[in-house]
Short mmCIF file of C-alpha atoms in Angstrom, two decimals:
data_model
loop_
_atom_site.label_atom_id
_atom_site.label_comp_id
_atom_site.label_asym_id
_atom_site.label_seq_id
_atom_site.Cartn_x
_atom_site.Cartn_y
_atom_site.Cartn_z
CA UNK A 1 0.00 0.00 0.00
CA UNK A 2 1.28 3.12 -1.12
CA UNK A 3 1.82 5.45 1.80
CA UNK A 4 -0.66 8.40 1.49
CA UNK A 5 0.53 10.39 3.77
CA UNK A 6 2.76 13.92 3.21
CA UNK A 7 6.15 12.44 2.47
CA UNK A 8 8.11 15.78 3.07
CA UNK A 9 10.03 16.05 5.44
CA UNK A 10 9.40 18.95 8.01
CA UNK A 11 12.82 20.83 8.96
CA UNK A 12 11.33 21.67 12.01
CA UNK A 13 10.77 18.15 12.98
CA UNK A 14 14.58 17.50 12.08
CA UNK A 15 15.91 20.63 13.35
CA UNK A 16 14.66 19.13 17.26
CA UNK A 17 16.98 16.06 16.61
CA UNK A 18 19.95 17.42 14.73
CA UNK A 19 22.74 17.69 17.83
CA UNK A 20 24.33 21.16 17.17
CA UNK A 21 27.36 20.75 15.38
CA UNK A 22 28.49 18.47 13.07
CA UNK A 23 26.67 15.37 11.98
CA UNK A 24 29.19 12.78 11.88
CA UNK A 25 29.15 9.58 10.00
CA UNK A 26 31.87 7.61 10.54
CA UNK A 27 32.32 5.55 7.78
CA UNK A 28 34.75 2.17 7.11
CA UNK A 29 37.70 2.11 9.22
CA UNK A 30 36.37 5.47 10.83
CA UNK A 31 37.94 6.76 14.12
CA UNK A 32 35.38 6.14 16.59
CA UNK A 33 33.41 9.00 17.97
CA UNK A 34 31.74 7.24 21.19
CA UNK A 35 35.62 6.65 22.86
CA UNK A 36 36.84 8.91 25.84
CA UNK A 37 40.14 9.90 26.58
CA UNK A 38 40.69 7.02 28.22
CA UNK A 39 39.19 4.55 25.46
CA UNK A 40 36.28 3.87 27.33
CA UNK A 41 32.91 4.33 25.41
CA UNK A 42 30.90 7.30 26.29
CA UNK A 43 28.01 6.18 29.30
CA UNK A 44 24.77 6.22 27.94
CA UNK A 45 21.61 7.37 29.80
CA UNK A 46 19.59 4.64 27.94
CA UNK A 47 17.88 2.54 30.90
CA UNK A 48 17.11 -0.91 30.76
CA UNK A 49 13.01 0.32 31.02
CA UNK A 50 13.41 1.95 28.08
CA UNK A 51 14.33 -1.40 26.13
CA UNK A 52 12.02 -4.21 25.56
CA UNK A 53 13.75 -7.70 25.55
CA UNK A 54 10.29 -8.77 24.88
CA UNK A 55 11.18 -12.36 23.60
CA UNK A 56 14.40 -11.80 22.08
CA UNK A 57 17.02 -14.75 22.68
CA UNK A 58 20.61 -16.36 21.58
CA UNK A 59 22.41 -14.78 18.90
CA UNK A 60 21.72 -12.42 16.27
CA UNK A 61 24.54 -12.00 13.22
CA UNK A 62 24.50 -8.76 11.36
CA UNK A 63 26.65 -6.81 8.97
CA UNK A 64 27.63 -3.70 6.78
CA UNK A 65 27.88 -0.28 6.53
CA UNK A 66 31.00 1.32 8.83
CA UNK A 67 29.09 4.72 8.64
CA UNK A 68 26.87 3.13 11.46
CA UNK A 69 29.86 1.42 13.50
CA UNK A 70 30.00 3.35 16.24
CA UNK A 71 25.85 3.69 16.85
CA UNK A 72 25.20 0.30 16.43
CA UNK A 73 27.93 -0.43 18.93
CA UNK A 74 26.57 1.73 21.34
CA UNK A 75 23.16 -0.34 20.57
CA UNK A 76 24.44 -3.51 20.92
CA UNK A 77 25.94 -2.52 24.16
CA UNK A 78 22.89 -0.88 25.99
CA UNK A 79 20.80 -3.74 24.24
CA UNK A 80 23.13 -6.64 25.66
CA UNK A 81 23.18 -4.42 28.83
CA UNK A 82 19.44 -4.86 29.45
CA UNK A 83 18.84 -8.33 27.82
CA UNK A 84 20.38 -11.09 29.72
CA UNK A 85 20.90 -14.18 27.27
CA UNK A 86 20.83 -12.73 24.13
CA UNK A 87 24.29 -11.88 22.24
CA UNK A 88 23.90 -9.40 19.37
CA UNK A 89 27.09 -8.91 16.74
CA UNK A 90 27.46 -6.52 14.48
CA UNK A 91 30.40 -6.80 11.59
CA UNK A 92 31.32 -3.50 10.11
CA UNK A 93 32.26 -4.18 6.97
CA UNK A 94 31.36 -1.86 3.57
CA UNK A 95 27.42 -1.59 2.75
CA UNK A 96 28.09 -4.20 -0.48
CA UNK A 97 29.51 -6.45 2.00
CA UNK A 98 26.32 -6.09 4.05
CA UNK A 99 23.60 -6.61 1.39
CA UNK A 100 25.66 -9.64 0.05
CA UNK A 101 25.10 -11.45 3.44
CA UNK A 102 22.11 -10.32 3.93
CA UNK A 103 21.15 -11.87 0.62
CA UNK A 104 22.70 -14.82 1.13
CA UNK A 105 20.57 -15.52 4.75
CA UNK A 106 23.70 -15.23 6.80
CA UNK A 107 22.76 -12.04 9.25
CA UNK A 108 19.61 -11.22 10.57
CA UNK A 109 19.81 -7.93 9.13
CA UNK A 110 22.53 -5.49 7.55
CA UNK A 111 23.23 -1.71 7.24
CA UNK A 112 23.47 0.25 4.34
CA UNK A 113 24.93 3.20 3.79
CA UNK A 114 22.05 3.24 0.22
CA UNK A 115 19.23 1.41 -0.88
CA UNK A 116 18.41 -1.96 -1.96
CA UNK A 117 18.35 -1.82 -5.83
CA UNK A 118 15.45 -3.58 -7.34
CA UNK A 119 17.65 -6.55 -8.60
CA UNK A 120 18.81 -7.00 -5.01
CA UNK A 121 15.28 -6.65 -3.93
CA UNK A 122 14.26 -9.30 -5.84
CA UNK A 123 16.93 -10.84 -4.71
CA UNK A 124 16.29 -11.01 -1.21
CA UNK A 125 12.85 -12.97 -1.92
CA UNK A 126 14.73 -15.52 -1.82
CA UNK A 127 15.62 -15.43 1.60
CA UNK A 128 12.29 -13.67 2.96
CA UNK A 129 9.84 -16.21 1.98
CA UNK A 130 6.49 -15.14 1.18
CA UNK A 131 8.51 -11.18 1.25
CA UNK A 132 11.40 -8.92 0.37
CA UNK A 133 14.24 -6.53 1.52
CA UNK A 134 13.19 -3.30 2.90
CA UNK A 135 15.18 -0.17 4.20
CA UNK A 136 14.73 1.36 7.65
CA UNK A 137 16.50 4.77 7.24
CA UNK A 138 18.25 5.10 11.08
CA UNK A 139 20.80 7.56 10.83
CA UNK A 140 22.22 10.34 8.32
CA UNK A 141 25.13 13.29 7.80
CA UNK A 142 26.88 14.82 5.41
CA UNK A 143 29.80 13.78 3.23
CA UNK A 144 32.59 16.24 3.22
CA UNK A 145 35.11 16.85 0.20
CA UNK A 146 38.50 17.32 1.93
CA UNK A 147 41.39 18.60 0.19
CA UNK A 148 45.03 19.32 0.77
CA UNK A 149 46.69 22.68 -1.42
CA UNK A 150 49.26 24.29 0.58
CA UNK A 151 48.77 28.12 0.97
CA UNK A 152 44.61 27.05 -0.05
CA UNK A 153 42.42 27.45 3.59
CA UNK A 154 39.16 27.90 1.77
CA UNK A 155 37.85 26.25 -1.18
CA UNK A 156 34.72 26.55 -3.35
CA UNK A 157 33.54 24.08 -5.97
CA UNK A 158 30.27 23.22 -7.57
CA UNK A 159 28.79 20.09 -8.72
CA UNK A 160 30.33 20.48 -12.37
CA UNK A 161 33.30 21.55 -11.31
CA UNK A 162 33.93 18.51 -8.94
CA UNK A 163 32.74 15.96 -11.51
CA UNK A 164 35.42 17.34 -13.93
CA UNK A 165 38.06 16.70 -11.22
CA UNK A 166 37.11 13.21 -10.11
CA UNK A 167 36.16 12.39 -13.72
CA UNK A 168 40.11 13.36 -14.51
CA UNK A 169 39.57 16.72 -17.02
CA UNK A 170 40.49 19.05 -14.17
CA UNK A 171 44.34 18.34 -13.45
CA UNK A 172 45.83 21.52 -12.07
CA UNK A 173 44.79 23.52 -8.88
CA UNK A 174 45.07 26.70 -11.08
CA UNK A 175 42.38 25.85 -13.57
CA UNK A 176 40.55 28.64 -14.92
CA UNK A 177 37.39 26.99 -13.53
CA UNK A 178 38.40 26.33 -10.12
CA UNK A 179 39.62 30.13 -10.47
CA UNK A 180 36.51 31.36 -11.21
CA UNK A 181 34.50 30.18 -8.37
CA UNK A 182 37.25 30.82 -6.08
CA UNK A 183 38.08 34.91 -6.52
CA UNK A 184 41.02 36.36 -4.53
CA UNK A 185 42.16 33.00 -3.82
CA UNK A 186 45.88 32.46 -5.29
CA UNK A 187 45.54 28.85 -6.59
CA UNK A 188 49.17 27.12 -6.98
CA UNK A 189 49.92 24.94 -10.17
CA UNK A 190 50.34 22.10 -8.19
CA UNK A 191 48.37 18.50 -9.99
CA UNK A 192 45.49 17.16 -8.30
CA UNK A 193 45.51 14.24 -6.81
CA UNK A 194 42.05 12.77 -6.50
CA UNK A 195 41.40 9.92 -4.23
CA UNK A 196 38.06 7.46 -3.99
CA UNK A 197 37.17 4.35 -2.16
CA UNK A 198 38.79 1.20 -4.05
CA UNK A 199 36.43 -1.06 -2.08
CA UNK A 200 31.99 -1.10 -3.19
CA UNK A 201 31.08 1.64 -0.91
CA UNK A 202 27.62 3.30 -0.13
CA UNK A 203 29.74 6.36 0.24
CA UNK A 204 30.53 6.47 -3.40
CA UNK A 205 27.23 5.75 -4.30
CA UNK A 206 25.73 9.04 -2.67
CA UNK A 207 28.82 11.08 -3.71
CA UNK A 208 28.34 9.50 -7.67
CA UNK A 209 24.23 10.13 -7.49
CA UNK A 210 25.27 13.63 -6.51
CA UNK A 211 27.15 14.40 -9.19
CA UNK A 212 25.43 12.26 -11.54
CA UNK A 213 22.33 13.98 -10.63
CA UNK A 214 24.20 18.00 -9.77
CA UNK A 215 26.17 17.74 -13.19
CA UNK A 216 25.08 14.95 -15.05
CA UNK A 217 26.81 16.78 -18.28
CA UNK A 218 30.46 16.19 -16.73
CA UNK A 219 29.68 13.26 -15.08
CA UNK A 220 28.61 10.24 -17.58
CA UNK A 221 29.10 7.47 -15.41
CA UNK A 222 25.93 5.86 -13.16
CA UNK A 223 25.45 5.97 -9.80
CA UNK A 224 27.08 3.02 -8.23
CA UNK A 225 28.84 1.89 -5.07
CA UNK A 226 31.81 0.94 -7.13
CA UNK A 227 34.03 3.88 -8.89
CA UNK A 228 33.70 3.87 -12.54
CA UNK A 229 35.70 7.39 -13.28
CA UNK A 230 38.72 7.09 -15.19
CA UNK A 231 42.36 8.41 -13.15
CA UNK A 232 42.48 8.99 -9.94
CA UNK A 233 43.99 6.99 -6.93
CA UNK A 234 42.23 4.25 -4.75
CA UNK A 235 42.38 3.77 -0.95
CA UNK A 236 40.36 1.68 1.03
CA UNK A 237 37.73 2.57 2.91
CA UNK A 238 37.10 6.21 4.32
CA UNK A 239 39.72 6.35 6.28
CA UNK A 240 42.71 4.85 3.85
CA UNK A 241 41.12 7.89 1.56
CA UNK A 242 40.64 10.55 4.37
CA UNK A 243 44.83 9.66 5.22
CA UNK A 244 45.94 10.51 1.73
CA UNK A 245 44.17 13.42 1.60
CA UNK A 246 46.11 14.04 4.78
CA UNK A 247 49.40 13.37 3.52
CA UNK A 248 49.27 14.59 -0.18
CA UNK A 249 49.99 17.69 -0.61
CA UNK A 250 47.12 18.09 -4.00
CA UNK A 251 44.86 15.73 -2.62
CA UNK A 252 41.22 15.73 -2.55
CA UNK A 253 38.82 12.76 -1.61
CA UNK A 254 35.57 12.32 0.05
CA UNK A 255 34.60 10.98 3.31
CA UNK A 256 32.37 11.47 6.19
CA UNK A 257 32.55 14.44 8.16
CA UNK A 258 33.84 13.05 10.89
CA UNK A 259 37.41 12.35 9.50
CA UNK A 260 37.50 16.03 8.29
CA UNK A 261 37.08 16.96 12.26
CA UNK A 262 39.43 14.04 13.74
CA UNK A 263 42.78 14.77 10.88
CA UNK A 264 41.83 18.52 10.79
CA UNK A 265 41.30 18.36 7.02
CA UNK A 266 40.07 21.17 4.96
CA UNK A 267 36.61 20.96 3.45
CA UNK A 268 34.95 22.11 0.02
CA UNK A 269 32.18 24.42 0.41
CA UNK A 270 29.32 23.81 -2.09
CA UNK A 271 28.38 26.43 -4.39
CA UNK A 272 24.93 25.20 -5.20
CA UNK A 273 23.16 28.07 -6.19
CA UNK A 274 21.81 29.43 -3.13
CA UNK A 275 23.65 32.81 -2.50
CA UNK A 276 26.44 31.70 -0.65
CA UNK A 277 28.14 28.55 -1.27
CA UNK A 278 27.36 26.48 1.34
CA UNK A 279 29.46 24.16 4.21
CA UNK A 280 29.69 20.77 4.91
CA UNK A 281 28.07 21.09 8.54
CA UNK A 282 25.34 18.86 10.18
CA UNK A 283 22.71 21.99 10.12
CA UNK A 284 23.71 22.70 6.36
CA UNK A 285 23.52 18.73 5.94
CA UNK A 286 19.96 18.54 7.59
CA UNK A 287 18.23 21.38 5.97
CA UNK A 288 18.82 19.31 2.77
CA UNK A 289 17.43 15.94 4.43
CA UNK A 290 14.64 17.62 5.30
CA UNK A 291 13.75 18.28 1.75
CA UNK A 292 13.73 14.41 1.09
CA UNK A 293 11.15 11.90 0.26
CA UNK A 294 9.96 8.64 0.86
CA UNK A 295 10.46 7.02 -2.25
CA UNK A 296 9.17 3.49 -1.10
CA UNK A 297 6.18 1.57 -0.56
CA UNK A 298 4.37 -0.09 2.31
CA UNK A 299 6.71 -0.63 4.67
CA UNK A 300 9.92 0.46 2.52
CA UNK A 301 11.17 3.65 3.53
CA UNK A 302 13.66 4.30 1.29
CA UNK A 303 14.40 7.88 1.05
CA UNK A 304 14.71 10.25 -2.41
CA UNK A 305 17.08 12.83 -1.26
CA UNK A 306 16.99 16.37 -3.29
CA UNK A 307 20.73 16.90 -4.50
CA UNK A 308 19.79 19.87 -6.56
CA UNK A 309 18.55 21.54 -3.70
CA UNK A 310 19.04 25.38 -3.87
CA UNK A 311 17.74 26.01 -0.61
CA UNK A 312 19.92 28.89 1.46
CA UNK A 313 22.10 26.85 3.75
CA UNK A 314 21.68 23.19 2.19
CA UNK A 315 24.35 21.08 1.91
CA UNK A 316 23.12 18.69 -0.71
CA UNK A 317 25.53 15.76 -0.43
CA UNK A 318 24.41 13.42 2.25
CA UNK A 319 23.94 10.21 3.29
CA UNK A 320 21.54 8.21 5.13
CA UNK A 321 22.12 4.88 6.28
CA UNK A 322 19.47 2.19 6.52
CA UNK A 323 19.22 -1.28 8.21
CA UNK A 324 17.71 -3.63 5.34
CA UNK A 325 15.50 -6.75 6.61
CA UNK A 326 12.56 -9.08 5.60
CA UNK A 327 9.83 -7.28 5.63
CA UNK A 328 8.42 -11.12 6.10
CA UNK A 329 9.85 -14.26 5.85
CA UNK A 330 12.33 -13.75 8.87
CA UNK A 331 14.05 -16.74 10.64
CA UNK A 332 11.84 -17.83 13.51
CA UNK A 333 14.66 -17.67 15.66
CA UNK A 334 16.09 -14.27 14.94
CA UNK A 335 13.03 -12.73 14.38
CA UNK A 336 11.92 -11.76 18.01
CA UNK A 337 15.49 -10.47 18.73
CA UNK A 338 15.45 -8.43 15.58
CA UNK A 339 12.24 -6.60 16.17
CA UNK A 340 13.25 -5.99 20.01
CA UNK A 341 16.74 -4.57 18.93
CA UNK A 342 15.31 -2.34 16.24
CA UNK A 343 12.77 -1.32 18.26
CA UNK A 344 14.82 -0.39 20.65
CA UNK A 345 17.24 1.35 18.25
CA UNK A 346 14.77 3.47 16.81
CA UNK A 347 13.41 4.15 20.32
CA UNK A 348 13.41 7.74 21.66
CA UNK A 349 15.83 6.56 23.99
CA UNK A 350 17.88 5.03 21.06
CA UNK A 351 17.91 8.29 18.93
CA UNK A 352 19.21 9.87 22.18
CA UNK A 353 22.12 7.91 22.39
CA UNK A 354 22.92 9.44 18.36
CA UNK A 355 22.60 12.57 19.65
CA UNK A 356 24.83 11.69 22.59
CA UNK A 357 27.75 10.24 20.40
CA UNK A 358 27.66 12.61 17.33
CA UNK A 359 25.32 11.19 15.16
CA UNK A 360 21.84 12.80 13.62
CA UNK A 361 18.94 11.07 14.32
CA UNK A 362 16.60 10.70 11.99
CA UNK A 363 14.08 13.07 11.36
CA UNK A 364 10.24 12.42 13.82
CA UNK A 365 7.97 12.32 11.39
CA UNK A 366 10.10 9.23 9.35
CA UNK A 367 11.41 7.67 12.70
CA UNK A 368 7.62 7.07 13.39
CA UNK A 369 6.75 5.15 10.57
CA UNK A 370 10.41 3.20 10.97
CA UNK A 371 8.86 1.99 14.39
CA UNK A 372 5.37 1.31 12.64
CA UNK A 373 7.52 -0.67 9.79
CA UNK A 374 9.28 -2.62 12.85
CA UNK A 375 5.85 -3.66 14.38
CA UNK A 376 4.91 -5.47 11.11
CA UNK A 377 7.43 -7.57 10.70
CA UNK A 378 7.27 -11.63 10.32
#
């Protein structure tokens, strides 16, 4: 059943959630957020009331998307906390890796940092008897465009302009277009080195239906979690990119914002448009997930996000990460602790703990029909 219900989402209803500051994703391999000095993992004021073991037992396998290491951890944690007897464990991976297992009935359910595609969709029927994959957005941030140019503090780019770089027609720092949307800025000759994830990465796939969608004119390649641009230098995951950036003087890659924060790296502003070009920030990033929609059905919440959003202040290129599971057709024995976990995660007290650790929760209005989607699982 189609949902008939306004599928905008309110900024207001975001704007509550979003922790002030930035919106950190932390994406494969990231540095992780929820550690004290000490290495101890931030106390949570989750109690065990507020989580509902319900009939949840043994063990429950899951894998995928980095971007959502350090929340599910915190999860997992709380969850295990509460819930004597049951063991839940989480592989971070990539969001390929994820779906792949998911697919292939190993984990109970996986996180991804995009959604299904219909051929994985279909797909997954094989595993959910008598149903199919769906996407329960949980968390989301902005991806940041870090680059390294001696003497360079401040950088503007649009969507074209970026395209030509990673698509290898932009080679100098000094290029007349990079000049022109950068005025008063001396630009050094110095070659670009552009660095992307070598590994299938939801990451890529949000930065590639950005451009794809931003400048589809200098950027001919499809969306997809595995880079297809010619040139360029691979490192694996975001933080084997986010450390060449780091180190090379020229370098520009993309990763989530929280490696930007962590390695003090420099970060594109976005001209989009609007009348100032706009920062990678977790208020920019939300005032352009609050422009999404749902794009799926029934219980499928997958969400269209606007990256040709002009909006004052928007920072078009997010990412949202989802946890993909049978809508029916789960395993009788993972079922009740998969319901009870994701219940729990997309509990008020759940979203609290993002906002505790750095993440963004996801926006009211969608997190309600997430725990609605949760409910009707079988």
């Amino acid at each position: 059943m189609k949902l008939q219900r306004k599928n905008m989402l309110r900024a207001s209803a975001l704007g509550a959630l979003v922790v002030s500051g930035a919106l950190v994703l932390t994406a494969c391999g990231s540095d992780d957020n929820t550690k004290t000095a000490d290495g101890t993992t931030k106390p949570s004021t989750a109690a065990a009331g507020d989580i509902k073991c319900d009939d949840a037992k043994g063990k429950l396998l899951a894998s995928g998307s980095s971007a959502q290491k350090n929340a599910v951890e915190l999860w997992v944690k709380n969850y295990m906390a509460a819930c004597s007897g049951v063991e839940v464990n989480y592989k971070s991976s990539s969001s390929g890796e994820g779906i792949v297992a998911f697919n292939q009935g190993t984990v109970g359910f996986a996180g991804s940092d995009s959604a299904l595609k219909p051929e994985q969709v279909e797909e997954s029927k094989k595993i959910c008897t008598g149903g199919q994959g769906i996407n329960l957005p949980m968390v989301g941030g902005p991806v940041a465009l870090g680059f390294n140019v001696a003497g360079v503090d401040k950088l503007n780019l649009d969507a074209a302009t970026v395209a030509n770089i990673f698509n290898d027609k932009i080679k100098k720092w000094d290029d007349e277009a990079i000049k022109k949307l950068n005025p008063g800025v001396t630009l050094p000759s110095t070659a670009i080195q552009a660095f992307h994830r070598s590994d299938d990465s939801g990451t890529t796939e949000n930065v590639t239906k950005y451009l794809k969608t931003a400048a589809p004119d200098a950027w001919p390649h499809e969306a997809a979690k595995k880079w297809a641009a010619p040139g360029g230098q691979a490192a694996s995951g975001s933080a084997g990119v986010a450390a060449q950036v780091k180190q090379v003087d020229g370098a520009i890659g993309y990763f989530e914002l929280s490696f930007a924060g962590s390695q003090n790296i420099k970060t594109v502003d976005l001209n989009t448009g609007a009348a100032a070009p706009v920062k990678a920030t977790g208020e920019n990033a939300s005032k352009a997930i609050a422009a999404a929609k749902i794009a799926g059905t029934g219980s499928d919440l997958a969400l269209k996000l606007d990256y040709t959003t002009k909006a004052e202040g928007a920072y078009p290129l997010v990412l949202v990460t989802y946890e993909v599971v049978c809508d029916k057709g789960n395993k009788a024995e993972t079922l009740p602790t998969v319901k009870s976990f994701l219940n729990y995660a997309a509990s008020d007290a759940g979203q609290k703990v993002l906002l505790e650790n750095g993440y963004a929760p996801i926006p009211a209005e969608i997190n309600a029909k997430v725990r609605e989607a949760i409910k009707t699982l079988g």
